[in-house]
């Protein structure tokens, strides 16, 4: 199946269209909210919440005996929220650090959830099969109503975010200061956290308990590399998330036996890797290039300064000196000398070099600029 | 004697079992530039945070010009310790200063032209106008401190609380900051500063509070900044040459 064929199929095939839309919306909303989680240094909160949702799914099934998605997700929402508030409680009431609290709640709830799942599987109820899809997600089970639910939640989330943008931003940056200005920081905090829980629960059906936190973190981590503005970061994270969903679905739909959730997460990981390497300001590649260039510049400047040091002793600054003199100097290579000639700082004449007027002046002013810039 | 700007009664704060502040009574007159000094763990930051309602005291009360703090927020500005926030946060210097206007704006309303103008003026006052669009992680420690100061200036308050504004800044910035603080005092504002460098107390401040869990002394620098109080506060024989 080639690309044009696939794109045609997305628009014509009902199932594929539903899944593509669903994963795109899911990626957008988790990317958006994930930016807040990452900036609050609560990256692992998503992991804890999604694992904490598992027992809720199992209990909802045990109570209702039905596998209706919405019922199960309400169960997931409730137990996810309970887990979240337990984490908050542990952090505020005890001396445990938040990573410990997160780990504790994550494993406790997940363990309990797994226990319930195995118990359910032993039941003589024909309806039991398929609950384990919430472990790794199964995008193929998405139906139109699921996508509508996602779209509505995303819409509400967007409205709330735009309304309280200023409050979200200041709380993320400086919570104590926000409090002194008279804002109810607890309210803002609970608002953000509740939406994170909601987004995670929505994603459980598609991506699953185990991988859900990647949907939250990967787009945000990738977006942070490209911008220094919060609004652009949130926007980019939503875009990266949505594209992860679309590409992930496309890859898994065009290959047999590739589960959609993990593929989406892997695509998001590719976004992260690409961003880490190629982002112009924070990326590894350009950092390395800048580093090498700076080193070269420094070597060049040091050589020039050394020449200046020699030339200074003569009345005529352009008095020729032998190149051999430079061999004592570590930073000197033939190519640095060549570059100095190119820049018209130095003239060569056989085995002799002499500083030009520009070269002499440049050398004199080297790094005096820096002290004024640094204050 | 002028009006009392800040009054603290019987304030006791504890994190766990051990009190960090014990039974503090304090009256800060209007228009002073006051240093709070004391050893590490003396509760200096805690005192400020309790006055500002960031921490909940076990007992005691605080009033700002005779009324509780929650009713007088617009009169108070706060400069937290520089290290209390993540400077890699994706935002610019101007944006951080604009946050100082959020309190008067209240919920939901966004800063507009008027707020932006005020923020730019504050940036100019601290000599950082040229850096308004700079990502905050690319500022030096001294510049970050100036940004925090500008954010408080924008609040246009009557009382300023500052937690170690001179920490980790170079001599140029320190002089720039103290000049701004002195200007604030000249304009009739009250400035309260957690301070570490005892040598500069007589030069910078006119009022001082010695703190070590309990309040040791409070009053004009020229009357109470002496070896006796320093020894009581720091527990060792302290000798400071006071410049007259």
Coordinates of C-alpha atoms in Angstrom, one line a residue:
Chain A
X1 CA 0.0 0.0 0.0
X2 CA 1.6 3.3 -1.0
X3 CA 1.0 6.6 0.7
X4 CA -1.6 8.1 -1.6
X5 CA -3.6 4.9 -1.4
X6 CA -3.4 5.1 2.4
X7 CA -4.4 8.7 2.6
X8 CA -7.4 7.9 0.3
X9 CA -8.3 5.0 2.7
X10 CA -8.2 7.3 5.7
X11 CA -10.9 9.5 4.2
X12 CA -13.0 6.6 2.9
X13 CA -12.6 3.8 5.4
X14 CA -14.8 4.4 8.4
X15 CA -12.7 2.4 10.9
X16 CA -9.4 3.7 9.9
X17 CA -10.8 7.3 9.9
X18 CA -12.1 6.8 13.4
X19 CA -8.9 5.4 14.7
X20 CA -6.7 8.1 13.0
X21 CA -8.9 10.9 14.4
X22 CA -9.0 9.3 17.8
X23 CA -5.2 8.9 18.1
X24 CA -4.6 12.4 16.7
X25 CA -6.9 14.0 19.2
X26 CA -5.5 11.9 22.0
X27 CA -2.0 12.9 21.1
X28 CA -2.9 16.5 20.9
X29 CA -4.5 16.7 24.3
X30 CA -1.9 14.6 26.1
X31 CA 0.9 16.6 24.5
X32 CA -0.7 19.9 25.6
X33 CA -1.2 18.8 29.2
X34 CA 2.1 16.9 29.2
X35 CA 3.9 20.3 28.8
X36 CA 2.5 21.3 32.2
X37 CA 3.5 18.0 33.8
X38 CA 7.0 18.3 32.5
X39 CA 7.5 21.9 33.6
X40 CA 6.2 21.1 37.0
X41 CA 8.8 18.3 37.3
X42 CA 6.0 15.9 37.6
X43 CA 7.0 13.8 34.7
X44 CA 6.3 10.6 36.5
X45 CA 2.9 11.7 37.8
X46 CA 1.4 10.5 34.5
X47 CA 2.9 7.1 34.9
X48 CA 1.5 6.8 38.4
X49 CA -1.9 8.0 37.4
X50 CA -2.2 5.6 34.5
X51 CA -1.2 2.6 36.6
X52 CA -3.4 3.7 39.4
X53 CA -6.4 3.6 37.0
X54 CA -6.1 -0.2 36.5
X55 CA -7.9 -1.4 39.6
X56 CA -10.7 1.1 38.8
X57 CA -11.3 -0.6 35.5
X58 CA -11.3 -4.0 37.1
X59 CA -13.7 -3.0 39.9
X60 CA -16.0 -1.3 37.5
X61 CA -16.2 -4.5 35.5
X62 CA -16.8 -6.6 38.7
X63 CA -19.6 -4.3 39.8
X64 CA -21.4 -3.9 36.5
X65 CA -20.4 -7.1 34.8
X66 CA -20.4 -5.3 31.5
X67 CA -17.5 -4.2 29.3
X68 CA -19.0 -0.9 28.3
X69 CA -16.0 1.4 27.7
X70 CA -17.5 4.5 29.4
X71 CA -18.3 2.6 32.5
X72 CA -14.9 1.2 32.7
X73 CA -13.3 4.6 32.1
X74 CA -15.3 6.1 34.9
X75 CA -13.9 3.4 37.2
X76 CA -10.4 4.3 35.8
X77 CA -11.0 8.0 36.5
X78 CA -12.1 7.5 40.1
X79 CA -9.2 5.2 41.0
X80 CA -6.8 7.5 39.0
X81 CA -8.0 10.5 41.1
X82 CA -7.8 8.5 44.3
X83 CA -4.2 7.6 43.5
X84 CA -3.3 11.2 42.6
X85 CA -4.7 12.6 45.8
X86 CA -3.0 9.9 47.9
X87 CA 0.3 10.9 46.2
X88 CA -0.4 14.5 47.2
X89 CA -1.3 13.5 50.7
X90 CA 1.9 11.4 51.1
X91 CA 4.1 14.2 49.9
X92 CA 2.5 16.9 52.2
X93 CA 1.9 14.7 55.3
X94 CA 5.1 12.7 55.4
X95 CA 8.8 13.3 54.8
X96 CA 8.8 11.1 51.7
X97 CA 9.9 12.8 48.5
X98 CA 7.5 12.9 45.6
X99 CA 9.4 10.3 43.5
X100 CA 9.0 7.8 46.4
X101 CA 5.3 8.6 46.7
X102 CA 4.8 8.2 43.0
X103 CA 6.6 4.8 42.9
X104 CA 4.7 3.6 46.0
X105 CA 1.3 4.4 44.6
X106 CA 2.2 3.2 41.1
X107 CA 3.2 -0.2 42.2
X108 CA 0.5 -0.6 44.9
X109 CA -2.3 0.3 42.6
X110 CA -0.9 -1.6 39.6
X111 CA -0.3 -4.7 41.7
X112 CA -3.8 -4.6 43.0
X113 CA -5.2 -4.1 39.5
X114 CA -3.2 -7.1 38.2
X115 CA -4.6 -9.2 41.1
X116 CA -8.1 -8.2 40.2
X117 CA -7.5 -8.9 36.5
X118 CA -6.3 -12.5 37.2
X119 CA -9.2 -13.0 39.5
X120 CA -11.6 -11.8 36.8
X121 CA -10.0 -14.2 34.3
X122 CA -10.7 -17.2 36.5
X123 CA -14.4 -16.3 36.6
X124 CA -16.8 -18.4 34.7
X125 CA -18.1 -15.4 32.8
X126 CA -17.8 -15.4 29.1
X127 CA -17.7 -11.7 29.1
X128 CA -14.4 -11.5 30.8
X129 CA -12.0 -11.7 27.9
X130 CA -10.5 -8.5 26.6
X131 CA -10.1 -6.5 29.8
X132 CA -6.3 -6.9 29.5
X133 CA -6.4 -4.7 26.4
X134 CA -6.2 -1.8 28.9
X135 CA -2.7 -2.9 29.7
X136 CA -1.3 -2.2 26.3
X137 CA -4.2 -0.5 24.6
X138 CA -6.1 -1.5 21.5
X139 CA -6.8 1.4 19.1
X140 CA -8.8 -0.9 16.9
X141 CA -11.6 -0.9 19.4
X142 CA -12.1 2.8 19.1
X143 CA -15.6 3.7 17.9
X144 CA -17.1 7.1 16.9
X145 CA -18.6 7.8 20.3
X146 CA -15.1 7.4 21.9
X147 CA -13.7 9.9 19.5
X148 CA -16.5 12.3 20.3
X149 CA -15.8 12.0 24.0
X150 CA -12.1 12.7 23.4
X151 CA -13.0 15.7 21.2
X152 CA -15.3 17.1 23.9
X153 CA -12.8 16.7 26.7
X154 CA -10.1 18.2 24.5
X155 CA -12.4 21.2 23.7
X156 CA -13.2 21.8 27.4
X157 CA -9.5 21.4 28.3
X158 CA -8.6 23.9 25.6
X159 CA -11.1 26.5 26.9
X160 CA -10.0 26.1 30.5
X161 CA -6.4 26.4 29.5
X162 CA -6.9 29.5 27.5
X163 CA -9.1 31.0 30.3
X164 CA -6.6 30.3 33.1
X165 CA -3.5 30.6 31.0
X166 CA -2.0 33.4 33.1
X167 CA -2.7 31.5 36.3
X168 CA -1.3 28.3 35.0
X169 CA 1.8 30.0 33.8
X170 CA 2.6 31.8 37.0
X171 CA 1.9 28.7 39.1
X172 CA 4.2 26.6 37.0
X173 CA 7.0 29.2 37.4
X174 CA 6.7 30.4 41.0
X175 CA 4.0 28.9 43.2
X176 CA 5.0 30.7 46.4
X177 CA 4.9 34.1 44.7
X178 CA 1.5 33.2 43.1
X179 CA 0.2 32.6 46.6
X180 CA 1.3 36.0 47.8
X181 CA -0.5 37.7 44.9
X182 CA -3.7 36.3 46.3
X183 CA -4.4 33.4 43.9
X184 CA -5.8 30.2 45.2
X185 CA -2.9 28.0 44.2
X186 CA -4.6 24.9 45.4
X187 CA -7.5 25.4 43.0
X188 CA -5.2 26.0 40.0
X189 CA -3.1 23.0 41.0
X190 CA -6.2 20.7 41.3
X191 CA -7.5 22.0 38.0
X192 CA -4.3 21.2 36.1
X193 CA -3.9 17.8 37.8
X194 CA -7.6 16.8 37.2
X195 CA -7.2 17.5 33.5
X196 CA -4.0 15.4 33.4
X197 CA -5.9 12.5 35.0
X198 CA -8.8 12.9 32.6
X199 CA -6.5 12.9 29.5
X200 CA -4.7 9.8 30.8
X201 CA -7.9 7.9 31.4
X202 CA -9.1 8.8 27.9
X203 CA -5.9 7.3 26.5
X204 CA -6.0 4.0 28.3
X205 CA -8.2 2.3 25.7
X206 CA -5.9 3.3 22.9
X207 CA -2.4 3.2 24.4
X208 CA -2.8 1.3 27.6
X209 CA -1.8 1.7 31.2
X210 CA 1.9 0.8 30.7
X211 CA 2.8 3.2 27.9
X212 CA 0.4 6.0 28.6
X213 CA 2.9 8.2 30.4
X214 CA 5.0 8.4 27.2
X215 CA 2.2 10.1 25.4
X216 CA 2.3 12.8 28.1
X217 CA 6.0 13.2 28.3
X218 CA 7.5 12.6 24.8
X219 CA 5.7 15.4 22.8
X220 CA 6.4 17.9 25.6
X221 CA 10.1 16.9 25.9
X222 CA 10.4 17.2 22.1
X223 CA 8.6 20.6 22.0
X224 CA 10.8 22.0 24.8
X225 CA 13.8 21.7 22.5
X226 CA 12.5 24.0 19.8
X227 CA 11.3 27.0 21.7
X228 CA 11.7 29.3 24.7
X229 CA 8.1 30.3 24.9
X230 CA 5.5 28.5 26.9
X231 CA 2.7 29.0 24.5
X232 CA 4.7 27.8 21.5
X233 CA 5.9 24.8 23.6
X234 CA 2.3 23.8 24.4
X235 CA 1.2 24.3 20.8
X236 CA 4.2 22.3 19.4
X237 CA 3.6 19.5 21.9
X238 CA 0.0 19.2 20.8
X239 CA 1.2 19.1 17.1
X240 CA 3.9 16.5 17.9
X241 CA 1.4 14.4 19.9
X242 CA -1.2 14.6 17.1
X243 CA 1.3 13.6 14.4
X244 CA 2.6 10.7 16.6
X245 CA -1.0 9.5 16.6
X246 CA -1.5 9.8 12.9
X247 CA 1.8 8.4 11.9
X248 CA 1.6 5.6 14.5
X249 CA -1.8 4.6 13.3
X250 CA -0.6 4.7 9.6
X251 CA 2.4 2.5 10.3
X252 CA 0.5 -0.1 12.3
X253 CA -2.4 -0.1 9.8
X254 CA -0.2 -0.7 6.9
X255 CA 1.7 -3.5 8.5
X256 CA 0.0 -6.6 9.9
X257 CA 0.3 -7.5 13.5
X258 CA 1.7 -4.2 14.7
X259 CA -0.1 -3.0 17.7
X260 CA -1.1 0.7 17.4
X261 CA -0.3 2.0 21.0
X262 CA 3.3 0.9 21.1
X263 CA 3.9 2.2 17.5
X264 CA 2.5 5.6 18.5
X265 CA 4.8 5.8 21.4
X266 CA 7.7 4.8 19.3
X267 CA 6.9 7.5 16.7
X268 CA 6.7 10.0 19.6
X269 CA 10.1 8.8 20.7
X270 CA 11.5 9.4 17.2
X271 CA 10.2 13.0 17.6
X272 CA 12.1 13.3 20.9
X273 CA 15.3 11.8 19.4
X274 CA 15.2 14.1 16.4
X275 CA 14.5 17.1 18.6
X276 CA 17.3 16.3 21.0
X277 CA 19.8 16.1 18.1
X278 CA 18.7 18.7 15.6
X279 CA 17.1 21.6 17.5
X280 CA 19.1 24.7 16.6
X281 CA 19.5 26.2 20.1
X282 CA 19.4 23.2 22.5
X283 CA 20.1 20.2 20.2
X284 CA 23.3 18.1 20.6
X285 CA 24.4 18.5 17.0
X286 CA 24.5 22.3 16.8
X287 CA 25.8 22.5 20.3
X288 CA 28.8 20.3 19.2
X289 CA 29.2 22.4 16.0
X290 CA 29.2 25.6 18.0
X291 CA 31.6 24.1 20.5
X292 CA 34.1 23.1 17.7
X293 CA 33.8 26.5 16.1
X294 CA 34.3 28.3 19.4
X295 CA 37.4 26.2 20.0
X296 CA 38.8 27.1 16.5
X297 CA 38.1 30.8 17.1
X298 CA 39.9 30.6 20.4
X299 CA 42.9 28.9 18.9
X300 CA 43.0 31.5 16.2
X301 CA 42.7 34.4 18.7
X302 CA 45.4 32.9 20.9
X303 CA 47.8 32.6 18.0
X304 CA 47.0 36.2 17.0
X305 CA 47.6 37.4 20.5
X306 CA 50.9 35.5 20.6
X307 CA 52.0 37.2 17.4
X308 CA 50.8 40.5 18.8
X309 CA 53.0 39.9 21.8
X310 CA 56.0 39.5 19.6
X311 CA 55.2 42.3 17.3
X312 CA 54.7 44.7 20.2
X313 CA 58.4 44.7 21.0
X314 CA 59.2 46.2 17.7
X315 CA 58.7 49.8 16.8
X316 CA 57.4 48.8 13.4
X317 CA 54.4 46.5 14.1
X318 CA 54.7 45.0 10.7
X319 CA 58.3 44.0 11.1
X320 CA 58.7 40.5 9.7
X321 CA 59.5 37.5 12.0
X322 CA 60.4 34.0 11.3
X323 CA 57.6 31.3 11.4
X324 CA 59.9 29.1 13.6
X325 CA 59.1 31.5 16.4
X326 CA 55.6 30.3 16.4
X327 CA 56.5 26.6 16.9
X328 CA 56.9 27.2 20.6
X329 CA 53.3 28.1 20.8
X330 CA 50.8 25.3 21.3
X331 CA 47.7 26.6 19.6
X332 CA 49.6 27.3 16.3
X333 CA 49.1 25.1 13.3
X334 CA 49.6 25.7 9.6
X335 CA 45.9 26.1 9.0
X336 CA 45.5 28.7 11.7
X337 CA 48.2 30.7 10.1
X338 CA 46.5 30.2 6.7
X339 CA 43.2 31.5 8.2
X340 CA 44.9 34.5 9.7
X341 CA 46.2 35.3 6.3
X342 CA 42.8 35.0 4.8
X343 CA 41.4 37.4 7.3
X344 CA 44.1 39.8 6.3
X345 CA 45.5 39.9 9.9
X346 CA 48.9 38.5 8.8
X347 CA 51.1 38.7 5.7
X348 CA 53.4 35.8 4.8
X349 CA 56.7 36.3 2.9
X350 CA 58.7 33.1 2.5
X351 CA 59.6 31.9 6.0
X352 CA 58.7 35.2 7.5
X353 CA 55.3 36.6 8.8
X354 CA 54.3 40.1 9.7
X355 CA 51.2 41.5 11.4
X356 CA 49.1 43.8 9.3
X357 CA 47.6 47.0 10.9
X358 CA 44.2 45.4 11.1
X359 CA 45.7 42.3 12.7
X360 CA 47.5 44.3 15.3
X361 CA 44.4 46.3 16.2
X362 CA 42.2 43.2 16.3
X363 CA 44.7 41.6 18.7
X364 CA 44.7 44.6 20.9
X365 CA 41.0 44.7 21.2
X366 CA 40.5 40.9 21.7
X367 CA 38.3 40.1 24.7
X368 CA 38.2 43.6 26.1
X369 CA 34.7 43.7 24.7
X370 CA 33.7 40.7 26.8
X371 CA 34.2 42.5 30.1
X372 CA 31.7 45.3 29.2
X373 CA 29.2 42.7 27.9
X374 CA 29.3 40.7 31.1
X375 CA 28.9 43.8 33.3
Chain B
X1 CA 7.2 57.7 66.0
X2 CA 5.7 57.0 62.6
X3 CA 3.0 54.4 61.8
X4 CA 3.6 50.7 62.2
X5 CA 3.7 49.1 58.8
X6 CA 4.0 45.4 59.9
X7 CA 3.0 44.0 63.3
X8 CA 3.7 40.4 64.3
X9 CA 2.2 39.0 67.5
X10 CA 3.2 35.8 69.2
X11 CA 4.1 34.2 66.0
X12 CA 5.2 30.5 66.3
X13 CA 6.0 28.3 63.3
X14 CA 7.1 24.7 63.3
X15 CA 7.8 22.3 60.5
X16 CA 7.7 19.2 62.6
X17 CA 8.1 19.1 66.3
X18 CA 10.8 21.7 66.7
X19 CA 9.7 25.3 66.4
X20 CA 11.5 27.3 63.7
X21 CA 10.2 30.5 65.1
X22 CA 9.2 30.9 68.7
X23 CA 6.9 33.5 70.0
X24 CA 7.9 36.4 67.8
X25 CA 6.7 39.9 68.5
X26 CA 7.8 42.4 66.0
X27 CA 6.8 45.9 65.0
X28 CA 8.3 47.4 61.9
X29 CA 7.7 51.1 61.5
X30 CA 6.8 52.6 58.2
X31 CA 9.6 53.9 56.0
X32 CA 12.5 51.9 57.3
X33 CA 15.0 49.8 55.4
X34 CA 15.4 46.8 57.7
X35 CA 17.7 43.9 57.7
X36 CA 16.8 40.6 59.3
X37 CA 20.0 38.9 60.4
X38 CA 20.8 35.6 62.1
X39 CA 22.6 32.4 61.5
X40 CA 21.5 29.6 59.1
X41 CA 18.4 28.0 60.3
X42 CA 17.4 31.0 62.4
X43 CA 14.1 31.2 60.7
X44 CA 14.7 34.4 58.6
X45 CA 13.0 33.2 55.4
X46 CA 10.4 31.4 57.5
X47 CA 9.5 34.7 59.2
X48 CA 8.9 36.4 55.8
X49 CA 7.0 33.5 54.4
X50 CA 4.8 33.3 57.5
X51 CA 4.1 37.0 57.3
X52 CA 3.1 36.6 53.6
X53 CA 0.9 33.6 54.3
X54 CA 3.0 31.2 52.3
X55 CA 3.5 29.2 55.5
X56 CA 0.8 28.6 58.1
X57 CA 1.9 29.5 61.6
X58 CA 1.0 27.3 64.6
X59 CA 0.0 30.4 66.6
X60 CA 0.2 34.1 66.3
X61 CA -1.1 36.8 64.0
X62 CA 0.2 39.3 61.5
X63 CA -1.2 42.6 60.5
X64 CA -0.3 45.0 57.7
X65 CA -1.2 48.6 58.6
X66 CA -3.6 47.2 61.3
X67 CA -5.5 44.8 59.0
X68 CA -4.9 41.1 58.2
X69 CA -2.5 40.4 55.3
X70 CA -5.3 38.9 53.1
X71 CA -7.0 42.3 53.1
X72 CA -3.8 44.2 52.4
X73 CA -2.1 42.2 49.6
X74 CA -1.9 45.1 47.2
X75 CA 0.3 46.9 49.7
X76 CA 2.9 44.1 49.8
X77 CA 5.4 42.8 47.3
X78 CA 7.7 39.8 47.7
X79 CA 11.1 39.0 46.2
X80 CA 11.7 35.2 46.8
X81 CA 15.1 33.6 46.9
X82 CA 16.5 33.4 43.4
X83 CA 17.1 29.7 43.8
X84 CA 13.5 28.9 44.5
X85 CA 12.4 28.8 40.9
X86 CA 13.6 26.9 37.8
X87 CA 15.3 29.4 35.6
X88 CA 15.1 27.1 32.6
X89 CA 11.4 27.8 32.4
X90 CA 10.4 28.7 28.9
X91 CA 9.8 32.5 29.3
X92 CA 11.4 35.9 28.8
X93 CA 12.6 38.5 31.2
X94 CA 9.7 40.8 30.3
X95 CA 7.2 38.0 30.9
X96 CA 8.5 37.4 34.4
X97 CA 8.3 41.1 35.3
X98 CA 4.8 41.1 33.9
X99 CA 3.8 38.5 36.5
X100 CA 4.1 41.3 39.1
X101 CA 0.9 42.8 37.6
X102 CA -1.1 39.6 37.9
X103 CA -2.1 40.3 41.4
X104 CA -3.8 43.6 40.6
X105 CA -5.3 42.1 37.4
X106 CA -7.0 39.3 39.4
X107 CA -8.3 36.1 37.9
X108 CA -8.5 35.5 34.1
X109 CA -7.8 39.1 32.9
X110 CA -4.7 39.3 30.8
X111 CA -2.0 42.0 31.0
X112 CA -2.5 44.7 28.5
X113 CA -0.7 47.8 27.2
X114 CA -0.8 49.6 30.6
X115 CA 0.8 46.6 32.4
X116 CA 3.4 46.2 29.7
X117 CA 4.4 49.8 30.0
X118 CA 4.7 49.4 33.8
X119 CA 6.8 46.3 33.3
X120 CA 9.2 48.0 30.9
X121 CA 9.6 50.9 33.3
X122 CA 10.5 48.5 36.1
X123 CA 13.0 46.8 33.8
X124 CA 14.6 50.1 33.0
X125 CA 14.8 51.0 36.7
X126 CA 16.9 47.9 37.4
X127 CA 19.0 48.5 34.2
X128 CA 17.7 45.4 32.4
X129 CA 15.6 47.0 29.6
X130 CA 18.1 45.7 27.0
X131 CA 17.4 42.2 28.1
X132 CA 13.6 42.3 28.0
X133 CA 13.3 39.6 25.3
X134 CA 16.0 37.4 26.7
X135 CA 15.2 33.8 27.7
X136 CA 15.6 33.8 31.5
X137 CA 18.1 30.9 31.6
X138 CA 20.5 33.0 29.5
X139 CA 20.7 35.7 32.2
X140 CA 23.5 35.8 34.7
X141 CA 22.7 35.3 38.4
X142 CA 22.9 39.0 39.1
X143 CA 20.6 39.7 36.1
X144 CA 18.1 37.2 37.3
X145 CA 18.0 38.8 40.7
X146 CA 17.4 42.2 39.0
X147 CA 14.5 40.7 37.1
X148 CA 13.0 39.5 40.4
X149 CA 13.4 42.9 41.9
X150 CA 11.7 44.5 38.8
X151 CA 8.8 42.1 39.2
X152 CA 8.3 43.3 42.8
X153 CA 8.7 47.0 41.7
X154 CA 5.9 46.6 39.2
X155 CA 3.5 45.7 42.1
X156 CA 4.0 49.3 43.2
X157 CA 3.6 48.2 46.8
X158 CA 4.2 50.0 50.1
X159 CA 6.0 47.2 51.8
X160 CA 8.7 45.1 50.2
X161 CA 9.9 41.7 51.5
X162 CA 13.1 40.4 50.0
X163 CA 14.7 37.1 50.7
X164 CA 18.5 37.4 50.3
X165 CA 18.5 39.7 47.3
X166 CA 22.3 39.9 47.5
X167 CA 22.9 36.2 47.3
X168 CA 25.4 35.3 44.6
X169 CA 25.4 38.7 42.9
X170 CA 28.6 40.6 42.0
X171 CA 29.6 44.0 43.5
X172 CA 28.1 46.0 40.7
X173 CA 24.7 44.4 41.0
X174 CA 24.8 44.7 44.8
X175 CA 25.4 48.4 44.6
X176 CA 22.6 48.8 41.9
X177 CA 20.2 46.9 44.1
X178 CA 20.9 48.7 47.3
X179 CA 20.5 52.0 45.5
X180 CA 17.1 51.0 44.4
X181 CA 16.2 49.9 47.9
X182 CA 17.4 53.3 49.3
X183 CA 15.3 55.0 46.7
X184 CA 12.3 53.0 47.8
X185 CA 12.9 54.1 51.4
X186 CA 13.2 57.7 50.2
X187 CA 9.8 57.4 48.6
X188 CA 8.4 56.4 52.0
X189 CA 8.2 52.6 51.4
X190 CA 9.1 50.0 54.0
X191 CA 11.7 47.5 52.9
X192 CA 12.5 44.3 54.8
X193 CA 15.5 42.3 53.7
X194 CA 16.9 39.0 54.8
X195 CA 20.6 39.7 54.9
X196 CA 23.7 37.7 55.4
X197 CA 26.6 40.0 55.2
X198 CA 27.0 41.6 58.6
X199 CA 29.7 43.9 57.4
X200 CA 27.4 45.9 55.2
X201 CA 24.5 46.2 57.7
X202 CA 25.4 49.6 59.1
X203 CA 26.1 51.0 55.6
X204 CA 23.0 49.7 53.9
X205 CA 20.2 49.6 56.5
X206 CA 18.8 51.9 59.2
X207 CA 16.8 49.3 61.1
X208 CA 17.8 45.8 62.0
X209 CA 16.2 42.7 63.6
X210 CA 18.3 40.0 65.2
X211 CA 16.7 36.6 64.9
X212 CA 17.6 33.2 66.1
X213 CA 14.4 31.2 66.4
X214 CA 13.5 33.8 69.0
X215 CA 13.7 37.5 68.4
X216 CA 16.9 38.8 70.0
X217 CA 16.5 42.5 69.3
X218 CA 14.9 44.9 66.9
X219 CA 15.5 48.6 66.4
X220 CA 17.6 51.3 64.8
X221 CA 21.0 50.1 63.5
X222 CA 22.9 52.8 65.3
X223 CA 21.4 51.8 68.7
X224 CA 21.3 48.1 68.7
X225 CA 23.8 46.8 66.1
X226 CA 26.5 46.0 68.6
X227 CA 28.7 43.1 69.7
X228 CA 26.4 42.3 72.5
X229 CA 23.4 41.5 70.2
X230 CA 25.6 39.8 67.6
X231 CA 27.0 37.5 70.3
X232 CA 23.5 36.7 71.6
X233 CA 22.4 35.9 68.0
X234 CA 25.3 34.0 66.7
X235 CA 26.4 32.4 69.9
X236 CA 30.1 33.3 69.4
X237 CA 32.1 36.3 70.3
X238 CA 31.4 38.6 67.5
X239 CA 33.3 41.7 66.8
X240 CA 32.3 44.1 64.1
X241 CA 33.8 47.5 63.5
X242 CA 30.9 49.8 63.0
X243 CA 31.5 52.6 60.6
X244 CA 30.0 55.8 61.8

